[in-house]
Amino acid sequence: MSTKGNIIIVGNGMVGHYCAEQLVMHGLHETHQIHVFGEERHHAYDRVHLTDYMTGQDALALRLHQEDFHTAHGITLHLNSRITDIDRAAKTVTTENEILPYTTLILATGSTPFVPPVPGNTGTAGLVYRTLEDLDLIRAAAQGAQHGTVIGGGLLGLEAANALKVLGVDVSVIQLGTTSDVRPAG
């Protein structure tokens, strides 16, 4: 009886999903058990087009793969699952419910938005623009709001400002510096 080694991908965003696709393309799903862990309840989706979701597109339209991708390739997808510990010496990862050994560990966790330590930025007064759940909270907070403030004049900040504008909210953008960080390509 042969035992497959575990390849564990921590992160089910665009990079984590692309990594899983590449492992399948190179046939590693046939020689290893692949586990993908994501903190969100959603399958991998296109974060670049979150504004489309904010303006009414269905979340399923943002999905990066067919629904049966993981099952068809023997990949175990752990949604709503957080890795709480990595023991590099023992080569294990720990979740809220289990400890899994790995032969290969891939960290594809993405980034965490910086939230300035400003008094009063908790609850609906201090939201971030990163996940589908974040956008649901922003959309709910925008209902009946007359004005919103976006901190950050980079690409995501301007996307968030545009989304609020589409929802009928007047928007101010606060940017460190004198000009936007967004510049034309070329």
mmCIF file of C-alpha atoms in Angstrom:
data_model
loop_
_atom_site.group_PDB
_atom_site.id
_atom_site.type_symbol
_atom_site.label_atom_id
_atom_site.label_comp_id
_atom_site.label_asym_id
_atom_site.label_seq_id
_atom_site.Cartn_x
_atom_site.Cartn_y
_atom_site.Cartn_z
ATOM 1 C CA MET A 1 0.000 0.000 0.000
ATOM 2 C CA SER A 2 1.485 3.344 -0.998
ATOM 3 C CA THR A 3 0.793 6.482 0.971
ATOM 4 C CA LYS A 4 0.387 9.814 -0.719
ATOM 5 C CA GLY A 5 2.210 12.760 0.781
ATOM 6 C CA ASN A 6 0.167 15.813 1.683
ATOM 7 C CA ILE A 7 0.580 19.091 -0.148
ATOM 8 C CA ILE A 8 -1.103 21.778 1.916
ATOM 9 C CA ILE A 9 -1.970 25.162 0.438
ATOM 10 C CA VAL A 10 -2.792 27.789 3.057
ATOM 11 C CA GLY A 11 -4.929 30.347 1.272
ATOM 12 C CA ASN A 12 -7.842 29.927 -1.110
ATOM 13 C CA GLY A 13 -7.568 33.232 -2.935
ATOM 14 C CA MET A 14 -6.452 33.816 -6.494
ATOM 15 C CA VAL A 15 -2.849 32.700 -5.878
ATOM 16 C CA GLY A 16 -3.823 29.651 -3.815
ATOM 17 C CA HIS A 17 -6.235 28.556 -6.517
ATOM 18 C CA TYR A 18 -3.689 29.148 -9.295
ATOM 19 C CA CYS A 19 -1.225 27.049 -7.315
ATOM 20 C CA ALA A 20 -3.768 24.199 -7.076
ATOM 21 C CA GLU A 21 -4.359 24.438 -10.840
ATOM 22 C CA GLN A 22 -0.612 24.237 -11.487
ATOM 23 C CA LEU A 23 -0.251 21.210 -9.201
ATOM 24 C CA VAL A 24 -3.018 19.492 -11.181
ATOM 25 C CA MET A 25 -1.482 20.522 -14.511
ATOM 26 C CA HIS A 26 1.792 18.888 -13.436
ATOM 27 C CA GLY A 27 0.022 15.726 -12.237
ATOM 28 C CA LEU A 28 0.843 16.135 -8.551
ATOM 29 C CA HIS A 29 -2.784 15.451 -7.595
ATOM 30 C CA GLU A 30 -2.125 11.866 -8.721
ATOM 31 C CA THR A 31 0.883 11.381 -6.443
ATOM 32 C CA HIS A 32 -0.125 13.553 -3.478
ATOM 33 C CA GLN A 33 -3.194 14.413 -1.463
ATOM 34 C CA ILE A 34 -3.758 18.151 -1.926
ATOM 35 C CA HIS A 35 -5.501 20.164 0.793
ATOM 36 C CA VAL A 36 -6.520 23.807 0.290
ATOM 37 C CA PHE A 37 -7.435 25.868 3.356
ATOM 38 C CA GLY A 38 -9.394 29.108 3.158
ATOM 39 C CA GLU A 39 -10.767 31.267 5.949
ATOM 40 C CA GLU A 40 -13.718 32.423 3.863
ATOM 41 C CA ARG A 41 -16.859 30.398 3.220
ATOM 42 C CA HIS A 42 -16.595 31.006 -0.541
ATOM 43 C CA HIS A 43 -14.758 29.110 -3.241
ATOM 44 C CA ALA A 44 -11.842 31.033 -4.769
ATOM 45 C CA TYR A 45 -13.037 34.144 -6.576
ATOM 46 C CA ASP A 46 -11.676 37.023 -8.621
ATOM 47 C CA ARG A 47 -10.883 39.815 -6.154
ATOM 48 C CA VAL A 48 -9.837 42.126 -8.982
ATOM 49 C CA HIS A 49 -13.489 42.435 -10.000
ATOM 50 C CA LEU A 50 -15.024 42.937 -6.558
ATOM 51 C CA THR A 51 -16.524 46.206 -7.788
ATOM 52 C CA ASP A 52 -18.665 44.169 -10.189
ATOM 53 C CA TYR A 53 -20.109 42.334 -7.176
ATOM 54 C CA MET A 54 -20.637 45.625 -5.369
ATOM 55 C CA THR A 55 -22.653 46.939 -8.289
ATOM 56 C CA GLY A 56 -24.916 43.902 -8.528
ATOM 57 C CA GLN A 57 -23.108 40.998 -10.197
ATOM 58 C CA ASP A 58 -23.727 37.604 -8.594
ATOM 59 C CA ALA A 59 -20.847 36.258 -6.483
ATOM 60 C CA LEU A 60 -20.883 33.015 -8.506
ATOM 61 C CA ALA A 61 -19.850 34.984 -11.597
ATOM 62 C CA LEU A 62 -16.571 35.817 -9.822
ATOM 63 C CA ARG A 63 -15.720 32.179 -9.067
ATOM 64 C CA LEU A 64 -12.371 31.114 -10.530
ATOM 65 C CA HIS A 65 -13.276 27.501 -11.294
ATOM 66 C CA GLN A 66 -16.054 25.089 -12.083
ATOM 67 C CA GLU A 67 -17.861 23.826 -8.997
ATOM 68 C CA ASP A 68 -16.464 20.298 -9.347
ATOM 69 C CA PHE A 69 -12.779 21.302 -9.833
ATOM 70 C CA HIS A 70 -11.623 20.102 -6.413
ATOM 71 C CA THR A 71 -13.676 16.907 -6.401
ATOM 72 C CA ALA A 72 -12.666 16.019 -9.963
ATOM 73 C CA HIS A 73 -8.996 16.196 -8.999
ATOM 74 C CA GLY A 74 -9.194 14.648 -5.536
ATOM 75 C CA ILE A 75 -8.405 17.937 -3.796
ATOM 76 C CA THR A 76 -9.784 18.434 -0.302
ATOM 77 C CA LEU A 77 -11.112 21.966 0.074
ATOM 78 C CA HIS A 78 -11.412 23.263 3.637
ATOM 79 C CA LEU A 79 -13.627 26.368 3.551
ATOM 80 C CA ASN A 80 -14.215 28.468 6.666
ATOM 81 C CA SER A 81 -11.083 26.871 8.064
ATOM 82 C CA ARG A 82 -8.198 28.727 9.649
ATOM 83 C CA ILE A 83 -4.693 27.365 10.141
ATOM 84 C CA THR A 84 -3.862 28.243 13.747
ATOM 85 C CA ASP A 85 -0.356 26.785 13.945
ATOM 86 C CA ILE A 86 2.432 25.555 11.704
ATOM 87 C CA ASP A 87 5.009 23.238 13.243
ATOM 88 C CA ARG A 88 7.883 23.214 10.782
ATOM 89 C CA ALA A 89 9.907 20.701 12.797
ATOM 90 C CA ALA A 90 7.049 18.176 12.922
ATOM 91 C CA LYS A 91 5.814 19.212 9.441
ATOM 92 C CA THR A 92 2.218 19.646 10.604
ATOM 93 C CA VAL A 93 -0.475 22.299 10.392
ATOM 94 C CA THR A 94 -3.159 22.747 13.012
ATOM 95 C CA THR A 95 -6.718 23.939 12.429
ATOM 96 C CA GLU A 96 -9.499 24.435 14.964
ATOM 97 C CA ASN A 97 -10.388 20.742 14.529
ATOM 98 C CA GLU A 98 -7.371 18.737 13.429
ATOM 99 C CA ILE A 99 -3.640 18.374 12.964
ATOM 100 C CA LEU A 100 -2.486 17.402 9.474
ATOM 101 C CA PRO A 101 0.996 16.311 8.420
ATOM 102 C CA TYR A 102 2.473 17.733 5.230
ATOM 103 C CA THR A 103 5.292 16.909 2.876
ATOM 104 C CA THR A 104 5.002 20.292 1.146
ATOM 105 C CA LEU A 105 3.524 23.474 2.600
ATOM 106 C CA ILE A 106 2.581 26.403 0.363
ATOM 107 C CA LEU A 107 1.669 29.738 1.945
ATOM 108 C CA ALA A 108 -0.633 31.781 -0.291
ATOM 109 C CA THR A 109 -2.329 33.873 2.349
ATOM 110 C CA GLY A 110 -2.485 37.172 0.505
ATOM 111 C CA SER A 111 -2.406 40.436 2.361
ATOM 112 C CA THR A 112 -4.203 42.064 5.231
ATOM 113 C CA PRO A 113 -5.399 45.630 4.772
ATOM 114 C CA PHE A 114 -3.867 48.242 7.041
ATOM 115 C CA VAL A 115 -6.510 49.885 9.196
ATOM 116 C CA PRO A 116 -5.200 53.118 10.708
ATOM 117 C CA PRO A 117 -5.483 53.328 14.494
ATOM 118 C CA VAL A 118 -8.101 56.071 14.383
ATOM 119 C CA PRO A 119 -10.587 56.372 17.249
ATOM 120 C CA GLY A 120 -14.061 55.280 16.190
ATOM 121 C CA ASN A 121 -13.041 53.065 13.268
ATOM 122 C CA THR A 122 -14.725 49.946 14.631
ATOM 123 C CA GLY A 123 -17.944 48.309 13.481
ATOM 124 C CA THR A 124 -19.571 49.885 10.440
ATOM 125 C CA ALA A 125 -17.470 53.024 10.936
ATOM 126 C CA GLY A 126 -14.277 51.212 9.907
ATOM 127 C CA LEU A 127 -14.736 48.682 7.107
ATOM 128 C CA VAL A 128 -12.183 47.236 4.695
ATOM 129 C CA TYR A 129 -12.553 46.414 0.978
ATOM 130 C CA ARG A 130 -11.095 42.932 0.530
ATOM 131 C CA THR A 131 -13.655 40.100 0.623
ATOM 132 C CA LEU A 132 -17.220 39.410 -0.473
ATOM 133 C CA GLU A 133 -18.267 39.636 3.179
ATOM 134 C CA ASP A 134 -16.545 43.025 3.460
ATOM 135 C CA LEU A 135 -18.511 44.276 0.474
ATOM 136 C CA ASP A 136 -21.775 42.992 1.945
ATOM 137 C CA LEU A 137 -21.020 45.020 5.091
ATOM 138 C CA ILE A 138 -20.135 48.112 3.043
ATOM 139 C CA ARG A 139 -23.304 47.791 0.974
ATOM 140 C CA ALA A 140 -25.415 47.491 4.132
ATOM 141 C CA ALA A 141 -23.658 50.483 5.734
ATOM 142 C CA ALA A 142 -24.196 52.534 2.561
ATOM 143 C CA GLN A 143 -27.972 52.088 2.758
ATOM 144 C CA GLY A 144 -29.284 55.489 3.758
ATOM 145 C CA ALA A 145 -25.790 56.961 4.135
ATOM 146 C CA GLN A 146 -25.173 60.342 2.573
ATOM 147 C CA HIS A 147 -21.394 60.431 2.822
ATOM 148 C CA GLY A 148 -18.551 57.935 3.037
ATOM 149 C CA THR A 149 -14.819 58.353 3.439
ATOM 150 C CA VAL A 150 -12.233 56.066 1.887
ATOM 151 C CA ILE A 151 -8.743 56.073 3.348
ATOM 152 C CA GLY A 152 -6.253 55.232 0.613
ATOM 153 C CA GLY A 153 -5.942 56.550 -2.911
ATOM 154 C CA GLY A 154 -4.454 53.440 -4.458
ATOM 155 C CA LEU A 155 -6.269 51.153 -6.860
ATOM 156 C CA LEU A 156 -8.458 49.443 -4.237
ATOM 157 C CA GLY A 157 -9.215 52.726 -2.494
ATOM 158 C CA LEU A 158 -10.412 54.247 -5.743
ATOM 159 C CA GLU A 159 -12.396 51.083 -6.534
ATOM 160 C CA ALA A 160 -14.064 51.361 -3.121
ATOM 161 C CA ALA A 161 -14.816 55.050 -3.715
ATOM 162 C CA ASN A 162 -16.338 54.261 -7.102
ATOM 163 C CA ALA A 163 -18.461 51.475 -5.621
ATOM 164 C CA LEU A 164 -19.814 53.846 -2.974
ATOM 165 C CA LYS A 165 -20.518 56.459 -5.641
ATOM 166 C CA VAL A 166 -22.475 53.883 -7.678
ATOM 167 C CA LEU A 167 -24.499 53.145 -4.525
ATOM 168 C CA GLY A 168 -25.442 56.826 -4.356
ATOM 169 C CA VAL A 169 -23.080 57.889 -1.575
ATOM 170 C CA ASP A 170 -20.981 61.069 -1.788
ATOM 171 C CA VAL A 171 -17.351 60.071 -1.225
ATOM 172 C CA SER A 172 -14.173 61.688 0.059
ATOM 173 C CA VAL A 173 -10.823 59.970 -0.482
ATOM 174 C CA ILE A 174 -8.048 60.604 2.025
ATOM 175 C CA GLN A 175 -4.605 59.912 0.600
ATOM 176 C CA LEU A 176 -1.166 60.235 2.149
ATOM 177 C CA GLY A 177 0.700 62.551 -0.174
ATOM 178 C CA THR A 178 -0.413 65.052 -2.754
ATOM 179 C CA THR A 179 -1.396 62.788 -5.665
ATOM 180 C CA SER A 180 -2.992 59.404 -6.194
ATOM 181 C CA ASP A 181 -0.749 56.336 -6.311
ATOM 182 C CA VAL A 182 -2.549 55.182 -9.453
ATOM 183 C CA ARG A 183 -0.612 55.992 -12.597
ATOM 184 C CA PRO A 184 -1.279 55.077 -16.221
ATOM 185 C CA ALA A 185 0.587 52.062 -17.559
ATOM 186 C CA GLY A 186 3.092 52.437 -20.352
#
